[in-house]
Amino acid sequence: MTKKQYLEQILKETVDGGRVSEVERVYGAELPEVLKKIISNNEETIFLDDGVRILAFKEILNAKEELHVDFKADGIIPVADCGENDFIVYHFKETFWSKFNIIDEISFKKEKSIEALIK
């Protein structure tokens, strides 16, 4: 799937309130609309044409255990694996998006929208 197709698809997605509530409970955060739509549309992993892998719902819920990073304590929610230990994340305390390296635990390429990071 191309990045453009994916972005168009999630914008049309209906929000699954149950899934959103579960993620908000696990992270203790209120999610922006676009993240609600991503979570509502990721039962399985989604691979984009450039190798970016949108995390499956269960991977987002269990990210601390699977990736060995306390995302909640860092105020972030992982959304996509970009390779090289870099992930697209949403910073729920400061309401912006960035890439985040899980080894160095640093954020870079900060953006106001996920679209700017995926494009």
Coordinates of N, CA and C in Angstrom, one line a residue:
M1 N 0.9 -1.2 0.0 CA 0.0 0.0 0.0 C 0.9 1.2 0.0
T2 N 0.6 2.2 -0.8 CA 1.3 3.4 -0.8 C 1.0 4.3 0.4
K3 N 1.9 5.2 0.7 CA 1.6 6.1 1.8 C 0.4 7.0 1.6
K4 N 0.2 7.4 0.4 CA -0.9 8.2 0.0 C -2.2 7.4 0.2
Q5 N -2.2 6.2 -0.3 CA -3.4 5.3 -0.1 C -3.7 5.1 1.4
Y6 N -2.7 4.9 2.2 CA -2.9 4.6 3.6 C -3.5 5.9 4.3
L7 N -2.9 7.0 4.0 CA -3.4 8.3 4.6 C -4.9 8.5 4.2
E8 N -5.2 8.3 2.9 CA -6.6 8.5 2.5 C -7.5 7.5 3.2
Q9 N -7.1 6.3 3.3 CA -7.9 5.2 4.0 C -8.2 5.5 5.4
I10 N -7.2 6.0 6.2 CA -7.4 6.2 7.6 C -8.3 7.4 7.8
L11 N -8.3 8.4 6.9 CA -9.1 9.6 7.1 C -10.6 9.2 6.9
K12 N -10.9 8.1 6.2 CA -12.2 7.7 6.0 C -12.7 6.7 7.0
E13 N -11.8 6.2 7.9 CA -12.1 5.2 8.9 C -13.1 5.7 9.9
T14 N -13.9 4.8 10.4 CA -14.8 5.0 11.5 C -14.1 4.7 12.8
V15 N -14.2 5.5 13.8 CA -13.6 5.3 15.0 C -14.2 4.2 15.8
D16 N -13.4 3.3 16.3 CA -13.8 2.2 17.2 C -13.6 2.6 18.6
G17 N -14.7 3.0 19.3 CA -14.6 3.6 20.6 C -14.0 2.6 21.6
G18 N -14.2 1.3 21.5 CA -13.7 0.4 22.4 C -12.2 0.3 22.3
R19 N -11.7 0.2 21.1 CA -10.2 0.2 21.0 C -9.6 1.5 21.5
V20 N -10.1 2.6 21.1 CA -9.6 3.9 21.5 C -9.6 4.0 23.0
S21 N -10.7 3.6 23.7 CA -10.7 3.6 25.1 C -9.6 2.8 25.8
E22 N -9.4 1.6 25.2 CA -8.4 0.7 25.7 C -7.0 1.3 25.6
V23 N -6.7 1.9 24.5 CA -5.4 2.6 24.3 C -5.2 3.8 25.3
E24 N -6.3 4.6 25.4 CA -6.3 5.8 26.2 C -6.1 5.3 27.7
R25 N -6.7 4.2 28.1 CA -6.6 3.7 29.4 C -5.1 3.2 29.7
V26 N -4.6 2.5 28.8 CA -3.2 1.9 28.9 C -2.2 3.1 29.0
Y27 N -2.3 4.1 28.2 CA -1.3 5.2 28.2 C -1.7 6.4 29.1
G28 N -3.0 6.4 29.5 CA -3.4 7.6 30.3 C -3.4 8.8 29.6
A29 N -3.9 8.8 28.3 CA -3.8 9.9 27.4 C -5.1 10.0 26.6
E30 N -5.4 11.2 26.2 CA -6.5 11.5 25.2 C -5.8 11.5 23.8
L31 N -6.4 10.8 22.9 CA -5.8 10.7 21.6 C -6.4 11.7 20.6
P32 N -5.6 12.2 19.6 CA -6.1 13.0 18.6 C -6.9 12.2 17.6
E33 N -7.8 12.8 16.8 CA -8.7 12.1 15.9 C -7.9 11.2 14.9
V34 N -6.8 11.6 14.4 CA -6.1 10.8 13.4 C -5.6 9.5 14.1
L35 N -5.1 9.6 15.3 CA -4.6 8.4 16.0 C -5.8 7.5 16.3
K36 N -6.9 8.0 16.7 CA -8.1 7.2 16.9 C -8.4 6.4 15.7
K37 N -8.3 7.0 14.5 CA -8.6 6.3 13.2 C -7.6 5.3 12.9
I38 N -6.3 5.6 13.2 CA -5.3 4.6 13.0 C -5.5 3.4 13.8
I39 N -5.8 3.6 15.1 CA -6.0 2.5 16.0 C -7.3 1.7 15.6
S40 N -8.2 2.3 15.0 CA -9.5 1.7 14.6 C -9.2 0.8 13.3
N41 N -8.1 1.0 12.7 CA -7.9 0.4 11.4 C -6.6 -0.5 11.4
N42 N -6.2 -1.0 12.6 CA -4.9 -1.7 12.6 C -5.0 -3.1 13.3
E43 N -6.0 -3.8 12.9 CA -6.1 -5.2 13.5 C -4.9 -6.0 13.3
E44 N -4.3 -5.8 12.1 CA -3.1 -6.5 11.7 C -2.1 -5.4 11.3
T45 N -0.8 -5.8 11.2 CA 0.2 -4.9 10.8 C 0.0 -4.5 9.3
I46 N 0.2 -3.3 9.0 CA 0.1 -2.7 7.6 C 1.4 -2.3 7.2
F47 N 1.9 -2.8 6.0 CA 3.2 -2.4 5.4 C 2.9 -1.4 4.3
L48 N 3.7 -0.3 4.4 CA 3.6 0.7 3.4 C 4.7 0.4 2.3
D49 N 4.6 1.0 1.2 CA 5.5 0.8 0.1 C 7.0 1.1 0.3
D50 N 7.2 2.0 1.3 CA 8.6 2.4 1.6 C 9.2 1.6 2.8
G51 N 8.5 0.5 3.2 CA 9.0 -0.3 4.3 C 8.5 0.1 5.7
V52 N 7.8 1.2 5.8 CA 7.3 1.6 7.1 C 6.2 0.6 7.5
R53 N 6.2 0.2 8.7 CA 5.2 -0.8 9.2 C 4.4 -0.2 10.3
I54 N 3.1 -0.1 9.9 CA 2.1 0.5 10.9 C 1.9 -0.7 11.9
L55 N 2.1 -0.3 13.2 CA 1.9 -1.3 14.3 C 0.5 -1.8 14.4
A56 N 0.3 -3.1 14.7 CA -1.0 -3.7 14.9 C -1.5 -3.2 16.3
F57 N -2.8 -3.2 16.5 CA -3.4 -2.7 17.7 C -2.8 -3.3 18.9
K58 N -2.6 -4.7 18.9 CA -2.0 -5.4 20.1 C -0.6 -4.9 20.3
E59 N 0.2 -4.6 19.3 CA 1.6 -4.1 19.4 C 1.6 -2.8 20.1
I60 N 0.7 -1.9 19.8 CA 0.6 -0.6 20.5 C 0.2 -0.8 22.0
L61 N -0.7 -1.7 22.2 CA -1.1 -1.9 23.6 C 0.1 -2.5 24.4
N62 N 0.9 -3.4 23.8 CA 1.9 -4.1 24.5 C 3.3 -3.6 24.2
A63 N 3.4 -2.4 23.7 CA 4.7 -1.9 23.3 C 5.8 -1.9 24.4
K64 N 5.4 -1.6 25.6 CA 6.4 -1.6 26.7 C 7.1 -3.0 26.8
E65 N 6.3 -4.0 26.8 CA 6.8 -5.4 26.9 C 7.6 -5.8 25.7
E66 N 7.1 -5.5 24.5 CA 7.6 -6.0 23.2 C 8.9 -5.2 22.9
L67 N 9.0 -3.9 23.1 CA 10.1 -3.1 22.7 C 11.0 -2.6 23.8
H68 N 10.6 -3.0 25.1 CA 11.5 -2.7 26.3 C 11.7 -1.2 26.5
V69 N 10.7 -0.4 26.2 CA 10.8 1.0 26.4 C 9.5 1.4 27.2
D70 N 9.6 2.2 28.2 CA 8.4 2.7 29.0 C 7.8 3.9 28.3
F71 N 7.1 3.6 27.2 CA 6.5 4.7 26.4 C 5.6 5.6 27.2
K72 N 4.8 5.0 28.1 CA 3.9 5.8 28.9 C 4.6 6.8 29.7
A73 N 5.7 6.4 30.4 CA 6.5 7.3 31.2 C 7.1 8.4 30.4
D74 N 7.5 8.1 29.1 CA 8.1 9.1 28.2 C 7.0 10.0 27.6
G75 N 5.7 9.7 27.8 CA 4.6 10.5 27.3 C 4.4 10.3 25.8
I76 N 4.7 9.1 25.3 CA 4.6 8.8 23.8 C 3.9 7.5 23.6
I77 N 3.3 7.4 22.4 CA 2.6 6.2 21.9 C 3.2 5.8 20.6
P78 N 3.8 4.6 20.5 CA 4.4 4.2 19.2 C 3.3 3.9 18.2
V79 N 3.5 4.2 16.9 CA 2.5 4.0 15.9 C 3.0 3.2 14.7
A80 N 4.3 3.5 14.3 CA 4.8 2.8 13.2 C 6.3 2.6 13.3
D81 N 6.8 1.4 12.8 CA 8.2 1.0 12.8 C 8.8 1.5 11.5
C82 N 9.8 2.3 11.5 CA 10.4 2.8 10.3 C 11.7 2.1 10.0
G83 N 12.1 1.1 10.8 CA 13.3 0.4 10.6 C 14.5 1.1 11.4
E84 N 15.6 0.4 11.5 CA 16.8 1.0 12.2 C 16.4 1.4 13.7
N85 N 15.5 0.8 14.3 CA 15.0 1.1 15.7 C 14.3 2.4 15.8
D86 N 13.9 3.0 14.7 CA 13.2 4.3 14.7 C 11.7 4.0 14.5
F87 N 10.9 4.7 15.3 CA 9.5 4.6 15.3 C 8.8 6.0 15.2
I88 N 7.7 6.0 14.5 CA 6.9 7.2 14.5 C 6.0 7.1 15.8
V89 N 6.1 8.2 16.6 CA 5.4 8.2 17.8 C 4.6 9.5 18.0
Y90 N 3.5 9.4 18.8 CA 2.7 10.6 19.2 C 3.1 11.0 20.6
H91 N 3.5 12.2 20.8 CA 3.8 12.7 22.1 C 2.5 13.3 22.7
F92 N 1.9 12.5 23.6 CA 0.5 12.9 24.1 C 0.6 14.0 25.1
K93 N 1.7 14.2 25.8 CA 1.8 15.3 26.8 C 2.0 16.7 26.1
E94 N 2.7 16.7 25.0 CA 3.0 17.9 24.3 C 2.3 18.0 22.9
T95 N 1.5 17.1 22.6 CA 0.7 17.0 21.3 C 1.4 17.3 20.1
F96 N 2.5 16.5 19.8 CA 3.2 16.6 18.5 C 3.6 15.2 18.1
W97 N 4.1 15.0 16.9 CA 4.5 13.7 16.4 C 6.0 13.8 16.2
S98 N 6.7 12.7 16.2 CA 8.1 12.7 15.9 C 8.6 11.2 15.5
K99 N 9.8 11.1 15.2 CA 10.4 9.8 15.1 C 11.2 9.7 16.4
F100 N 11.3 8.4 16.9 CA 11.9 8.1 18.2 C 12.7 6.9 18.0
N101 N 14.0 7.0 18.4 CA 14.9 5.8 18.4 C 14.8 5.1 19.7
I102 N 14.4 3.8 19.7 CA 14.2 3.1 20.9 C 15.4 2.6 21.6
I103 N 16.6 2.7 20.9 CA 17.8 2.3 21.6 C 18.4 3.5 22.3
D104 N 18.5 4.6 21.6 CA 19.0 5.9 22.2 C 18.0 6.6 23.0
E105 N 16.7 6.3 22.8 CA 15.6 6.9 23.4 C 15.6 8.5 23.2
I106 N 15.8 8.8 21.9 CA 15.7 10.2 21.6 C 14.7 10.5 20.5
S107 N 14.1 11.7 20.5 CA 13.1 12.1 19.5 C 13.8 13.0 18.5
F108 N 13.4 12.9 17.3 CA 13.9 13.7 16.2 C 12.8 13.9 15.2
K109 N 13.0 14.9 14.3 CA 12.1 15.2 13.2 C 10.7 15.4 13.8
K110 N 10.6 16.4 14.6 CA 9.3 16.7 15.2 C 8.4 17.4 14.2
E111 N 7.1 17.0 14.2 CA 6.1 17.5 13.3 C 4.8 17.7 14.0
K112 N 3.9 18.5 13.4 CA 2.6 18.7 14.0 C 1.6 17.6 13.5
S113 N 2.0 16.9 12.5 CA 1.0 15.9 12.0 C 1.8 14.6 11.6
I114 N 1.1 13.5 11.6 CA 1.7 12.2 11.2 C 1.9 12.2 9.7
E115 N 1.1 12.9 9.0 CA 1.2 13.0 7.5 C 2.6 13.5 7.1
A116 N 3.2 14.5 7.8 CA 4.5 15.0 7.5 C 5.6 14.0 7.7
L117 N 5.4 13.1 8.7 CA 6.4 12.0 8.9 C 6.3 10.9 8.0
I118 N 5.1 10.6 7.5 CA 4.9 9.4 6.7 C 5.2 9.8 5.2
K119 N 4.9 11.0 4.8 CA 5.2 11.4 3.4 C 6.6 11.4 3.0

